[in-house]
Amino acid sequence: QAPSPPIAQPAMSPTRIALLALCALALLAGGLSENASAGAADNGSAEEQEEVDVDTMVPLMQKQLTSMATALRAAAGSGDSPALALIRQLADSCTEALEKAAATDDMNEKYDYLEEAVSRRGEWIAALSQAQVTTEKRHHQEERKEEFQKAMHSDL
């Protein structure tokens, strides 16, 4: 009996892209936490410390959100599946926070806009995780349908 031909696999499935985005988001988010700790290590009065934190944290958060937006947008690609569309929405959220922060000269306002977006990381990771689970279920169902179709055609 001749070996069956290999089944063509897409270069990168939506599941893999969602996992890639989840990993990228987790790695990027971890970098901000380390930078935040380093920025808060400056010694001074509480009032001075608060000012230094805002002045230090705004550029760090801008860099972090820019990196996150870029990584997520690249992972989202065409956004032609629910998981990829979600990843694109997360990238858009990062960009929106950056645009709001850029529109004001007040460092405290900038900080507030950026901190709001950064604080949503946990929510984003949960949403990506759920999208990954949903995508895996959908792919499993599709695989079962394909296997059924192959079995039906091989009986003919």
PDB file of C-alpha atoms in Angstrom:
ATOM      1  CA  GLN A   1       0.000   0.000   0.000  1.00  0.00           C
ATOM      2  CA  ALA A   2       1.360   3.390  -0.981  1.00  0.00           C
ATOM      3  CA  PRO A   3       1.999   5.856   1.855  1.00  0.00           C
ATOM      4  CA  SER A   4      -0.595   8.546   2.170  1.00  0.00           C
ATOM      5  CA  PRO A   5       0.481  12.012   1.037  1.00  0.00           C
ATOM      6  CA  PRO A   6       1.444  14.433   3.804  1.00  0.00           C
ATOM      7  CA  ILE A   7      -1.259  16.808   4.925  1.00  0.00           C
ATOM      8  CA  ALA A   8      -0.373  20.397   4.125  1.00  0.00           C
ATOM      9  CA  GLN A   9      -0.063  22.501   7.255  1.00  0.00           C
ATOM     10  CA  PRO A  10      -0.356  26.293   7.243  1.00  0.00           C
ATOM     11  CA  ALA A  11       2.883  28.121   7.897  1.00  0.00           C
ATOM     12  CA  MET A  12       1.558  29.457  11.190  1.00  0.00           C
ATOM     13  CA  SER A  13      -1.862  28.590  12.534  1.00  0.00           C
ATOM     14  CA  PRO A  14      -3.963  31.105  14.460  1.00  0.00           C
ATOM     15  CA  THR A  15      -3.343  29.002  17.562  1.00  0.00           C
ATOM     16  CA  ARG A  16       0.392  29.414  17.195  1.00  0.00           C
ATOM     17  CA  ILE A  17      -0.005  33.123  16.560  1.00  0.00           C
ATOM     18  CA  ALA A  18      -2.183  33.525  19.648  1.00  0.00           C
ATOM     19  CA  LEU A  19       0.405  31.642  21.695  1.00  0.00           C
ATOM     20  CA  LEU A  20       3.173  33.787  20.216  1.00  0.00           C
ATOM     21  CA  ALA A  21       1.274  36.948  21.117  1.00  0.00           C
ATOM     22  CA  LEU A  22       0.610  35.658  24.627  1.00  0.00           C
ATOM     23  CA  CYS A  23       4.292  34.906  25.127  1.00  0.00           C
ATOM     24  CA  ALA A  24       5.317  38.269  23.663  1.00  0.00           C
ATOM     25  CA  LEU A  25       2.853  40.092  25.898  1.00  0.00           C
ATOM     26  CA  ALA A  26       4.046  38.231  28.987  1.00  0.00           C
ATOM     27  CA  LEU A  27       7.705  38.887  28.185  1.00  0.00           C
ATOM     28  CA  LEU A  28       7.088  42.541  27.400  1.00  0.00           C
ATOM     29  CA  ALA A  29       4.991  43.021  30.511  1.00  0.00           C
ATOM     30  CA  GLY A  30       7.711  41.454  32.647  1.00  0.00           C
ATOM     31  CA  GLY A  31      10.240  43.945  31.288  1.00  0.00           C
ATOM     32  CA  LEU A  32       8.114  46.849  32.486  1.00  0.00           C
ATOM     33  CA  SER A  33       7.881  45.443  35.995  1.00  0.00           C
ATOM     34  CA  GLU A  34      11.664  45.185  36.208  1.00  0.00           C
ATOM     35  CA  ASN A  35      12.083  48.714  34.850  1.00  0.00           C
ATOM     36  CA  ALA A  36       9.467  50.027  37.263  1.00  0.00           C
ATOM     37  CA  SER A  37      11.357  48.576  40.201  1.00  0.00           C
ATOM     38  CA  ALA A  38      14.585  50.104  38.971  1.00  0.00           C
ATOM     39  CA  GLY A  39      12.928  53.505  38.532  1.00  0.00           C
ATOM     40  CA  ALA A  40      11.455  53.397  42.028  1.00  0.00           C
ATOM     41  CA  ALA A  41      14.812  52.632  43.640  1.00  0.00           C
ATOM     42  CA  ASP A  42      15.877  56.310  43.709  1.00  0.00           C
ATOM     43  CA  ASN A  43      16.151  57.605  47.285  1.00  0.00           C
ATOM     44  CA  GLY A  44      14.640  60.955  48.212  1.00  0.00           C
ATOM     45  CA  SER A  45      11.704  62.494  50.022  1.00  0.00           C
ATOM     46  CA  ALA A  46       8.253  61.067  49.293  1.00  0.00           C
ATOM     47  CA  GLU A  47       7.351  64.178  47.291  1.00  0.00           C
ATOM     48  CA  GLU A  48      10.572  64.031  45.270  1.00  0.00           C
ATOM     49  CA  GLN A  49      10.169  60.270  44.821  1.00  0.00           C
ATOM     50  CA  GLU A  50       6.671  60.724  43.380  1.00  0.00           C
ATOM     51  CA  GLU A  51       7.938  63.291  40.872  1.00  0.00           C
ATOM     52  CA  VAL A  52      10.916  61.138  39.896  1.00  0.00           C
ATOM     53  CA  ASP A  53       8.645  58.117  39.470  1.00  0.00           C
ATOM     54  CA  VAL A  54       6.325  59.915  37.039  1.00  0.00           C
ATOM     55  CA  ASP A  55       9.219  61.405  35.101  1.00  0.00           C
ATOM     56  CA  THR A  56      10.954  58.043  35.008  1.00  0.00           C
ATOM     57  CA  MET A  57       7.941  55.853  34.431  1.00  0.00           C
ATOM     58  CA  VAL A  58       6.291  57.776  31.576  1.00  0.00           C
ATOM     59  CA  PRO A  59       9.122  57.116  29.087  1.00  0.00           C
ATOM     60  CA  LEU A  60       9.418  53.509  30.270  1.00  0.00           C
ATOM     61  CA  MET A  61       5.701  52.904  29.847  1.00  0.00           C
ATOM     62  CA  GLN A  62       5.708  54.639  26.451  1.00  0.00           C
ATOM     63  CA  LYS A  63       8.508  52.354  25.303  1.00  0.00           C
ATOM     64  CA  GLN A  64       6.777  49.293  26.748  1.00  0.00           C
ATOM     65  CA  LEU A  65       3.389  50.045  25.180  1.00  0.00           C
ATOM     66  CA  THR A  66       5.017  50.849  21.848  1.00  0.00           C
ATOM     67  CA  SER A  67       6.816  47.487  21.909  1.00  0.00           C
ATOM     68  CA  MET A  68       3.641  45.691  22.916  1.00  0.00           C
ATOM     69  CA  ALA A  69       1.609  47.391  20.171  1.00  0.00           C
ATOM     70  CA  THR A  70       4.233  46.493  17.570  1.00  0.00           C
ATOM     71  CA  ALA A  71       4.501  42.843  18.672  1.00  0.00           C
ATOM     72  CA  LEU A  72       0.746  42.387  18.935  1.00  0.00           C
ATOM     73  CA  ARG A  73       0.063  44.070  15.592  1.00  0.00           C
ATOM     74  CA  ALA A  74       2.655  41.835  13.921  1.00  0.00           C
ATOM     75  CA  ALA A  75       1.123  38.733  15.526  1.00  0.00           C
ATOM     76  CA  ALA A  76      -2.395  39.809  14.497  1.00  0.00           C
ATOM     77  CA  GLY A  77      -1.445  39.923  10.836  1.00  0.00           C
ATOM     78  CA  SER A  78      -4.607  40.191   8.770  1.00  0.00           C
ATOM     79  CA  GLY A  79      -6.836  39.734  11.820  1.00  0.00           C
ATOM     80  CA  ASP A  80      -8.982  37.268   9.886  1.00  0.00           C
ATOM     81  CA  SER A  81      -9.921  35.017  12.801  1.00  0.00           C
ATOM     82  CA  PRO A  82     -11.478  35.810  16.180  1.00  0.00           C
ATOM     83  CA  ALA A  83      -8.155  35.246  17.984  1.00  0.00           C
ATOM     84  CA  LEU A  84      -6.243  37.439  15.552  1.00  0.00           C
ATOM     85  CA  ALA A  85      -8.924  40.133  15.713  1.00  0.00           C
ATOM     86  CA  LEU A  86      -8.582  40.136  19.510  1.00  0.00           C
ATOM     87  CA  ILE A  87      -4.817  40.495  19.240  1.00  0.00           C
ATOM     88  CA  ARG A  88      -5.338  43.449  16.896  1.00  0.00           C
ATOM     89  CA  GLN A  89      -7.752  45.040  19.413  1.00  0.00           C
ATOM     90  CA  LEU A  90      -5.117  44.738  22.122  1.00  0.00           C
ATOM     91  CA  ALA A  91      -2.571  46.420  19.868  1.00  0.00           C
ATOM     92  CA  ASP A  92      -5.099  49.184  19.196  1.00  0.00           C
ATOM     93  CA  SER A  93      -5.602  49.649  22.962  1.00  0.00           C
ATOM     94  CA  CYS A  94      -1.867  50.175  23.411  1.00  0.00           C
ATOM     95  CA  THR A  95      -1.792  52.656  20.536  1.00  0.00           C
ATOM     96  CA  GLU A  96      -4.826  54.517  21.872  1.00  0.00           C
ATOM     97  CA  ALA A  97      -3.173  55.005  25.276  1.00  0.00           C
ATOM     98  CA  LEU A  98       0.002  56.244  23.592  1.00  0.00           C
ATOM     99  CA  GLU A  99      -1.994  58.720  21.502  1.00  0.00           C
ATOM    100  CA  LYS A 100      -3.866  60.047  24.539  1.00  0.00           C
ATOM    101  CA  ALA A 101      -0.600  60.481  26.417  1.00  0.00           C
ATOM    102  CA  ALA A 102       0.983  62.254  23.454  1.00  0.00           C
ATOM    103  CA  ALA A 103      -1.923  64.697  23.298  1.00  0.00           C
ATOM    104  CA  THR A 104      -1.159  66.207  26.699  1.00  0.00           C
ATOM    105  CA  ASP A 105       1.867  68.027  28.097  1.00  0.00           C
ATOM    106  CA  ASP A 106       1.028  67.215  31.727  1.00  0.00           C
ATOM    107  CA  MET A 107       3.274  64.353  32.892  1.00  0.00           C
ATOM    108  CA  ASN A 108       0.746  63.228  35.504  1.00  0.00           C
ATOM    109  CA  GLU A 109      -1.962  62.917  32.843  1.00  0.00           C
ATOM    110  CA  LYS A 110       0.445  61.061  30.572  1.00  0.00           C
ATOM    111  CA  TYR A 111       1.214  58.714  33.439  1.00  0.00           C
ATOM    112  CA  ASP A 112      -2.498  58.136  34.125  1.00  0.00           C
ATOM    113  CA  TYR A 113      -3.269  57.229  30.494  1.00  0.00           C
ATOM    114  CA  LEU A 114      -0.289  54.925  30.204  1.00  0.00           C
ATOM    115  CA  GLU A 115      -0.774  53.322  33.613  1.00  0.00           C
ATOM    116  CA  GLU A 116      -4.403  52.566  32.777  1.00  0.00           C
ATOM    117  CA  ALA A 117      -3.308  50.622  29.692  1.00  0.00           C
ATOM    118  CA  VAL A 118      -0.419  48.886  31.433  1.00  0.00           C
ATOM    119  CA  SER A 119      -2.660  47.866  34.321  1.00  0.00           C
ATOM    120  CA  ARG A 120      -4.897  45.989  31.863  1.00  0.00           C
ATOM    121  CA  ARG A 121      -2.142  43.461  31.067  1.00  0.00           C
ATOM    122  CA  GLY A 122      -3.752  40.799  33.257  1.00  0.00           C
ATOM    123  CA  GLU A 123      -7.073  41.315  31.507  1.00  0.00           C
ATOM    124  CA  TRP A 124      -5.351  41.091  28.118  1.00  0.00           C
ATOM    125  CA  ILE A 125      -3.489  37.923  29.034  1.00  0.00           C
ATOM    126  CA  ALA A 126      -6.740  36.330  30.234  1.00  0.00           C
ATOM    127  CA  ALA A 127      -8.478  37.326  26.984  1.00  0.00           C
ATOM    128  CA  LEU A 128      -5.614  35.909  24.905  1.00  0.00           C
ATOM    129  CA  SER A 129      -5.662  32.694  26.908  1.00  0.00           C
ATOM    130  CA  GLN A 130      -9.392  32.311  26.356  1.00  0.00           C
ATOM    131  CA  ALA A 131      -9.015  33.050  22.650  1.00  0.00           C
ATOM    132  CA  GLN A 132      -6.307  30.402  22.448  1.00  0.00           C
ATOM    133  CA  VAL A 133      -8.560  27.800  24.086  1.00  0.00           C
ATOM    134  CA  THR A 134     -11.451  28.688  21.764  1.00  0.00           C
ATOM    135  CA  THR A 135      -9.187  28.539  18.707  1.00  0.00           C
ATOM    136  CA  GLU A 136      -7.795  25.150  19.716  1.00  0.00           C
ATOM    137  CA  LYS A 137     -11.326  23.779  20.129  1.00  0.00           C
ATOM    138  CA  ARG A 138     -12.332  25.125  16.724  1.00  0.00           C
ATOM    139  CA  HIS A 139      -9.240  23.616  15.083  1.00  0.00           C
ATOM    140  CA  HIS A 140      -9.898  20.276  16.745  1.00  0.00           C
ATOM    141  CA  GLN A 141     -13.461  20.290  15.399  1.00  0.00           C
ATOM    142  CA  GLU A 142     -12.196  21.179  11.927  1.00  0.00           C
ATOM    143  CA  GLU A 143      -9.650  18.365  12.063  1.00  0.00           C
ATOM    144  CA  ARG A 144     -12.353  15.885  13.057  1.00  0.00           C
ATOM    145  CA  LYS A 145     -14.519  17.028  10.127  1.00  0.00           C
ATOM    146  CA  GLU A 146     -11.584  16.635   7.726  1.00  0.00           C
ATOM    147  CA  GLU A 147     -10.806  13.158   9.082  1.00  0.00           C
ATOM    148  CA  PHE A 148     -14.460  12.177   8.672  1.00  0.00           C
ATOM    149  CA  GLN A 149     -14.491  13.462   5.094  1.00  0.00           C
ATOM    150  CA  LYS A 150     -11.302  11.539   4.294  1.00  0.00           C
ATOM    151  CA  ALA A 151     -12.745   8.379   5.815  1.00  0.00           C
ATOM    152  CA  MET A 152     -15.928   8.792   3.777  1.00  0.00           C
ATOM    153  CA  HIS A 153     -13.971   9.284   0.543  1.00  0.00           C
ATOM    154  CA  SER A 154     -11.607   6.401   1.207  1.00  0.00           C
ATOM    155  CA  ASP A 155     -14.545   3.994   1.539  1.00  0.00           C
ATOM    156  CA  LEU A 156     -15.684   4.766  -2.010  1.00  0.00           C
TER     157      LEU A 156
END
